[in-house]
């Protein structure tokens, strides 16, 4: 069955970015001139997922507004003949069919995904975390969908990280799969692994490998029952990692089995101030209007010892 649904959890309080996020959802912070979450919706749409459910919460209504139409603004821009801005304001509403559900009482990422159950139903679906931007030149989600089609079950993303950073992520215990399988979906042997165990935010000595789980998932709908049974974990929150860890132990005929696609491309954590700045600079350098001027300025700025 082809996948069509993506879920984007966006109910977090954005505390890492205060005070900027006191009144503005962190998902709407601009990365150059586009809100961070728009890149994520565009990524889902580019992978063929045109039904996007955003899990929002208190103070997050502006996210739904961003993806809505704005007839007055559009009329004004049309009357001025400002075709470029008219196109820019229309794009968010045209990218995908956007739905929202509210998380109410935010009890963790697993709980947020559980809130998507009524909308998703009994179909496999993708989860994209809004803080993680995957560079559009890296077709990660498409590879994950191909792996899901080949192997069934659920698929996570594995990114090698230095051991001292593993405590920021979910950590994966992995095993090789049969040679020749990954090349069937255009990936190298070794770039698709079987996931045997997951631990959320381990201490360095508890880490299962150097592979961190990052914010792209393709999940079997069996995860919804598992989430309901998942007790609060790290931080007192219902962790998605714990629920997917439970899927590794389920038989395939009950929706179990988890594989990981190894990601070596570019990812920016826009929830982290330093990574956010890096994302802005990288994307500004590639921006069709600003890129050339900004890159020139940046080269001079970096070389200017007096700065
Ligand atoms: C979440 C997940 C974690 C994952 C991370 C990737 O953590 O719980 O397993 O490694 O996203 O960005 P958070 O960053 O929300 O604390």
Short mmCIF file of C-alpha atoms and ligand atoms in Angstrom, two decimals:
data_model
loop_
_atom_site.label_atom_id
_atom_site.label_comp_id
_atom_site.label_asym_id
_atom_site.label_seq_id
_atom_site.Cartn_x
_atom_site.Cartn_y
_atom_site.Cartn_z
CA UNK A 1 0.00 0.00 0.00
CA UNK A 2 1.39 3.44 -0.91
CA UNK A 3 1.92 5.84 1.95
CA UNK A 4 0.18 9.21 1.85
CA UNK A 5 0.16 10.53 5.40
CA UNK A 6 2.74 12.47 7.37
CA UNK A 7 2.51 13.57 10.99
CA UNK A 8 4.47 16.57 12.27
CA UNK A 9 4.49 16.95 16.06
CA UNK A 10 4.57 20.68 16.85
CA UNK A 11 3.14 21.09 20.34
CA UNK A 12 6.47 21.58 22.17
CA UNK A 13 6.98 24.73 24.19
CA UNK A 14 10.21 25.77 22.47
CA UNK A 15 11.98 26.53 25.74
CA UNK A 16 15.44 26.23 24.14
CA UNK A 17 14.65 29.35 22.12
CA UNK A 18 13.19 31.65 24.74
CA UNK A 19 12.50 34.54 24.72
CA UNK A 20 12.00 34.42 20.91
CA UNK A 21 9.38 31.68 21.35
CA UNK A 22 7.45 33.31 24.19
CA UNK A 23 4.63 34.40 21.85
CA UNK A 24 5.65 32.78 18.54
CA UNK A 25 5.69 29.01 17.90
CA UNK A 26 9.27 27.88 17.40
CA UNK A 27 8.15 26.11 14.24
CA UNK A 28 7.47 29.53 12.67
CA UNK A 29 10.93 30.98 13.28
CA UNK A 30 12.22 31.94 9.84
CA UNK A 31 15.12 30.12 8.25
CA UNK A 32 16.02 32.99 5.88
CA UNK A 33 12.51 33.92 4.68
CA UNK A 34 10.54 30.69 5.16
CA UNK A 35 9.31 29.35 8.53
CA UNK A 36 11.16 26.21 9.63
CA UNK A 37 8.03 24.02 9.50
CA UNK A 38 7.35 24.95 5.87
CA UNK A 39 10.59 23.20 4.84
CA UNK A 40 9.37 20.09 6.65
CA UNK A 41 5.94 20.13 4.99
CA UNK A 42 7.66 20.68 1.62
CA UNK A 43 9.91 17.68 2.31
CA UNK A 44 6.87 15.48 3.04
CA UNK A 45 5.12 16.67 -0.12
CA UNK A 46 8.25 16.10 -2.23
CA UNK A 47 8.25 12.47 -1.03
CA UNK A 48 4.61 12.09 -2.17
CA UNK A 49 3.02 12.54 1.26
CA UNK A 50 0.27 15.03 0.54
CA UNK A 51 -1.81 14.52 3.67
CA UNK A 52 -0.04 16.28 6.52
CA UNK A 53 -1.31 16.28 10.09
CA UNK A 54 0.32 18.83 12.38
CA UNK A 55 -0.05 18.05 16.09
CA UNK A 56 -0.33 21.47 17.70
CA UNK A 57 -1.21 22.78 21.13
CA UNK A 58 -1.89 25.87 23.16
CA UNK A 59 -0.49 29.05 21.58
CA UNK A 60 0.21 27.37 18.24
CA UNK A 61 -2.75 28.59 16.15
CA UNK A 62 -0.44 30.70 13.99
CA UNK A 63 0.89 27.46 12.44
CA UNK A 64 -2.55 26.63 10.99
CA UNK A 65 -2.88 30.26 9.84
CA UNK A 66 0.42 30.00 7.99
CA UNK A 67 -0.82 27.06 5.91
CA UNK A 68 -4.25 28.62 5.26
CA UNK A 69 -5.23 30.85 2.37
CA UNK A 70 -5.17 34.64 2.87
CA UNK A 71 -7.62 36.07 0.30
CA UNK A 72 -7.27 39.70 1.46
CA UNK A 73 -3.49 39.67 1.34
CA UNK A 74 -3.59 37.84 -1.99
CA UNK A 75 -6.02 40.42 -3.47
CA UNK A 76 -3.78 43.24 -2.27
CA UNK A 77 -0.64 41.72 -3.80
CA UNK A 78 -2.50 40.91 -7.04
CA UNK A 79 -3.77 44.52 -7.28
CA UNK A 80 -0.20 45.75 -6.86
CA UNK A 81 1.01 43.34 -9.53
CA UNK A 82 3.47 41.81 -7.04
CA UNK A 83 3.56 38.35 -8.63
CA UNK A 84 6.60 37.08 -6.69
CA UNK A 85 5.17 37.77 -3.23
CA UNK A 86 1.73 36.55 -4.33
CA UNK A 87 3.30 33.22 -5.27
CA UNK A 88 5.24 33.11 -1.99
CA UNK A 89 2.12 33.57 0.16
CA UNK A 90 0.18 31.01 -1.86
CA UNK A 91 2.77 28.23 -1.64
CA UNK A 92 2.15 27.14 1.99
CA UNK A 93 -1.54 26.42 1.29
CA UNK A 94 -0.71 24.57 -1.93
CA UNK A 95 2.03 22.26 -0.66
CA UNK A 96 -0.23 19.64 0.91
CA UNK A 97 -3.61 19.03 2.53
CA UNK A 98 -2.89 20.29 6.02
CA UNK A 99 -4.84 19.06 9.02
CA UNK A 100 -4.32 19.83 12.67
CA UNK A 101 -5.10 18.07 15.92
CA UNK A 102 -4.34 19.43 19.37
CA UNK A 103 -2.32 17.52 21.89
CA UNK A 104 -4.02 19.17 24.86
CA UNK A 105 -1.83 17.98 27.67
CA UNK A 106 1.68 17.55 26.18
CA UNK A 107 2.97 14.29 27.66
CA UNK A 108 5.87 13.64 25.31
CA UNK A 109 6.68 12.84 21.69
CA UNK A 110 5.13 9.36 21.85
CA UNK A 111 1.93 10.85 23.21
CA UNK A 112 1.95 13.49 20.41
CA UNK A 113 2.18 10.75 17.77
CA UNK A 114 -0.61 8.87 19.58
CA UNK A 115 -2.84 11.94 19.04
CA UNK A 116 -2.63 11.23 15.28
CA UNK A 117 -4.38 7.86 15.61
CA UNK A 118 -7.89 8.90 14.52
CA UNK A 119 -6.54 10.75 11.50
CA UNK A 120 -4.04 8.12 10.39
CA UNK A 121 -6.18 5.03 10.97
CA UNK A 122 -4.78 1.62 10.15
CA UNK A 123 -2.15 2.71 7.60
CA UNK A 124 1.60 3.09 7.76
CA UNK A 125 2.60 6.76 8.03
CA UNK A 126 5.63 9.02 8.30
CA UNK A 127 6.61 11.18 11.26
CA UNK A 128 8.77 14.25 10.65
CA UNK A 129 10.09 16.20 13.63
CA UNK A 130 9.85 19.92 12.97
CA UNK A 131 13.16 20.75 14.67
CA UNK A 132 15.14 18.60 12.26
CA UNK A 133 15.71 20.08 8.83
CA UNK A 134 17.02 17.64 6.26
CA UNK A 135 18.70 19.34 3.33
CA UNK A 136 16.50 19.04 0.27
CA UNK A 137 19.45 17.63 -1.70
CA UNK A 138 19.38 14.51 0.52
CA UNK A 139 16.37 12.32 -0.45
CA UNK A 140 16.19 10.60 2.94
CA UNK A 141 12.43 10.20 3.23
CA UNK A 142 12.13 8.65 -0.22
CA UNK A 143 14.79 6.06 0.71
CA UNK A 144 12.94 5.28 3.94
CA UNK A 145 9.67 4.76 2.07
CA UNK A 146 11.44 2.41 -0.33
CA UNK A 147 12.90 0.42 2.59
CA UNK A 148 9.48 0.18 4.20
CA UNK A 149 8.05 -1.13 0.93
CA UNK A 150 10.84 -3.72 0.68
CA UNK A 151 10.99 -4.89 4.28
CA UNK A 152 7.66 -3.87 5.90
CA UNK A 153 7.44 -2.97 9.58
CA UNK A 154 8.83 0.41 10.61
CA UNK A 155 11.86 2.42 9.51
CA UNK A 156 13.92 4.91 11.50
CA UNK A 157 16.84 7.14 10.56
CA UNK A 158 20.27 6.39 11.98
CA UNK A 159 22.91 9.11 12.11
CA UNK A 160 26.43 8.43 13.41
CA UNK A 161 27.28 10.88 16.22
CA UNK A 162 30.26 11.24 18.57
CA UNK A 163 29.74 9.17 21.73
CA UNK A 164 29.67 12.24 23.98
CA UNK A 165 26.63 13.55 22.09
CA UNK A 166 24.54 10.37 22.15
CA UNK A 167 22.75 11.50 25.32
CA UNK A 168 20.88 14.10 23.22
CA UNK A 169 19.25 11.39 21.10
CA UNK A 170 17.73 7.95 20.97
CA UNK A 171 20.47 5.32 20.66
CA UNK A 172 20.07 2.22 18.45
CA UNK A 173 21.42 -1.32 18.80
CA UNK A 174 21.77 -2.63 15.25
CA UNK A 175 22.60 -5.77 13.25
CA UNK A 176 23.39 -6.22 9.54
CA UNK A 177 20.75 -7.40 7.07
CA UNK A 178 21.35 -9.87 4.26
CA UNK A 179 23.73 -8.52 1.60
CA UNK A 180 22.03 -7.55 -1.65
CA UNK A 181 18.80 -6.29 -0.06
CA UNK A 182 19.69 -2.61 0.32
CA UNK A 183 20.93 -2.32 -3.30
CA UNK A 184 17.41 -3.35 -4.40
CA UNK A 185 16.25 0.11 -3.31
CA UNK A 186 19.33 1.96 -4.53
CA UNK A 187 21.18 1.98 -1.19
CA UNK A 188 24.54 0.45 -0.33
CA UNK A 189 24.89 -2.70 1.75
CA UNK A 190 25.53 -1.41 5.28
CA UNK A 191 23.26 1.60 4.82
CA UNK A 192 20.19 -0.37 5.91
CA UNK A 193 20.42 -2.12 9.28
CA UNK A 194 18.08 -4.10 11.46
CA UNK A 195 17.27 -2.26 14.69
CA UNK A 196 17.24 -4.64 17.67
CA UNK A 197 16.94 -2.24 20.58
CA UNK A 198 16.48 1.46 21.31
CA UNK A 199 17.26 3.56 24.39
CA UNK A 200 16.19 7.17 24.66
CA UNK A 201 18.89 9.63 25.76
CA UNK A 202 21.32 7.11 27.29
CA UNK A 203 24.40 7.94 29.33
CA UNK A 204 27.51 7.50 27.09
CA UNK A 205 28.37 4.15 28.72
CA UNK A 206 24.79 2.85 28.08
CA UNK A 207 24.90 3.75 24.36
CA UNK A 208 24.06 0.80 22.14
CA UNK A 209 26.18 2.06 19.21
CA UNK A 210 27.27 5.36 17.69
CA UNK A 211 23.99 5.55 15.80
CA UNK A 212 21.53 8.19 16.96
CA UNK A 213 17.91 8.10 15.86
CA UNK A 214 16.97 11.40 14.23
CA UNK A 215 13.66 12.96 13.37
CA UNK A 216 12.33 11.01 10.38
CA UNK A 217 10.33 7.84 10.92
CA UNK A 218 8.06 5.59 8.84
CA UNK A 219 5.84 3.72 11.26
CA UNK A 220 3.55 0.71 11.19
CA UNK A 221 0.12 1.59 12.66
CA UNK A 222 0.73 -1.07 15.35
CA UNK A 223 2.70 1.70 17.05
CA UNK A 224 -0.58 3.29 18.24
CA UNK A 225 -1.49 0.32 20.47
CA UNK A 226 2.07 0.19 21.74
CA UNK A 227 2.06 3.93 22.59
CA UNK A 228 -1.06 3.41 24.69
CA UNK A 229 0.80 0.81 26.72
CA UNK A 230 4.07 2.78 26.95
CA UNK A 231 4.75 4.15 30.43
CA UNK A 232 6.47 7.52 30.91
CA UNK A 233 10.22 7.20 30.31
CA UNK A 234 13.09 9.70 30.30
CA UNK A 235 11.97 13.10 31.61
CA UNK A 236 8.64 11.61 32.76
CA UNK A 237 7.45 11.72 29.12
CA UNK A 238 5.90 9.05 26.91
CA UNK A 239 8.78 8.52 24.51
CA UNK A 240 8.36 7.59 20.85
CA UNK A 241 11.73 5.83 21.07
CA UNK A 242 10.39 3.49 23.77
CA UNK A 243 7.34 2.63 21.67
CA UNK A 244 9.46 1.91 18.58
CA UNK A 245 11.80 -0.11 20.81
CA UNK A 246 8.80 -2.28 21.73
CA UNK A 247 8.04 -2.76 18.00
CA UNK A 248 11.50 -4.35 17.56
CA UNK A 249 10.32 -7.23 19.79
CA UNK A 250 6.94 -7.81 18.09
CA UNK A 251 6.56 -10.45 15.35
CA UNK A 252 6.14 -9.16 11.80
CA UNK A 253 2.51 -10.37 11.61
CA UNK A 254 1.66 -8.06 14.51
CA UNK A 255 3.35 -5.01 12.98
CA UNK A 256 6.79 -5.60 14.47
CA UNK A 257 10.22 -5.30 12.89
CA UNK A 258 12.24 -2.10 12.66
CA UNK A 259 14.98 -1.17 10.21
CA UNK A 260 17.18 1.89 10.08
CA UNK A 261 18.46 3.86 7.10
CA UNK A 262 21.91 5.31 7.73
CA UNK A 263 21.92 9.04 7.03
CA UNK A 264 25.19 10.77 6.20
CA UNK A 265 23.68 13.92 4.68
CA UNK A 266 23.07 17.39 6.04
CA UNK A 267 20.74 17.86 9.00
CA UNK A 268 20.16 21.02 11.00
CA UNK A 269 18.56 21.02 14.43
CA UNK A 270 16.68 24.31 14.26
CA UNK A 271 15.69 23.91 17.92
CA UNK A 272 19.34 24.50 18.85
CA UNK A 273 20.57 28.10 18.61
CA UNK A 274 23.98 27.32 17.07
CA UNK A 275 22.60 24.83 14.53
CA UNK A 276 19.79 27.24 13.71
CA UNK A 277 22.32 29.94 12.85
CA UNK A 278 24.26 27.46 10.69
CA UNK A 279 21.07 26.53 8.83
CA UNK A 280 20.25 30.20 8.20
CA UNK A 281 23.76 30.90 6.86
CA UNK A 282 23.88 27.80 4.64
CA UNK A 283 20.44 28.40 3.14
CA UNK A 284 21.09 32.14 2.77
CA UNK A 285 24.20 31.34 0.72
CA UNK A 286 22.01 29.27 -1.66
CA UNK A 287 19.07 31.70 -1.77
CA UNK A 288 18.22 32.66 -5.37
CA UNK A 289 17.99 36.41 -4.66
CA UNK A 290 20.30 36.89 -1.71
CA UNK A 291 22.85 34.11 -2.12
CA UNK A 292 25.50 35.87 -4.20
CA UNK A 293 25.49 39.13 -2.19
CA UNK A 294 25.30 37.34 1.13
CA UNK A 295 28.18 34.97 0.30
CA UNK A 296 30.37 37.93 -0.75
CA UNK A 297 29.57 39.77 2.45
CA UNK A 298 30.15 36.65 4.54
CA UNK A 299 33.58 36.01 3.00
CA UNK A 300 34.60 39.58 3.83
CA UNK A 301 33.13 39.35 7.33
CA UNK A 302 34.95 36.13 8.16
CA UNK A 303 38.24 37.53 6.82
CA UNK A 304 37.86 40.80 8.72
CA UNK A 305 40.08 40.48 11.77
CA UNK A 306 38.56 43.65 13.26
CA UNK A 307 35.07 42.12 13.59
C1 LIG B 1 13.62 13.52 19.89
C2 LIG B 1 13.57 12.00 20.08
C3 LIG B 1 14.99 11.43 20.03
C4 LIG B 1 15.65 11.82 18.73
C5 LIG B 1 15.62 13.36 18.55
C6 LIG B 1 16.14 13.72 17.17
O1 LIG B 1 14.24 14.08 21.01
O2 LIG B 1 12.97 11.69 21.31
O3 LIG B 1 14.96 10.02 20.13
O4 LIG B 1 16.99 11.35 18.74
O5 LIG B 1 14.29 13.86 18.69
O6 LIG B 1 16.16 15.09 16.96
P1 LIG B 1 14.17 15.67 21.33
O7 LIG B 1 15.16 16.33 20.42
O8 LIG B 1 12.77 16.09 21.07
O9 LIG B 1 14.57 15.78 22.78
#
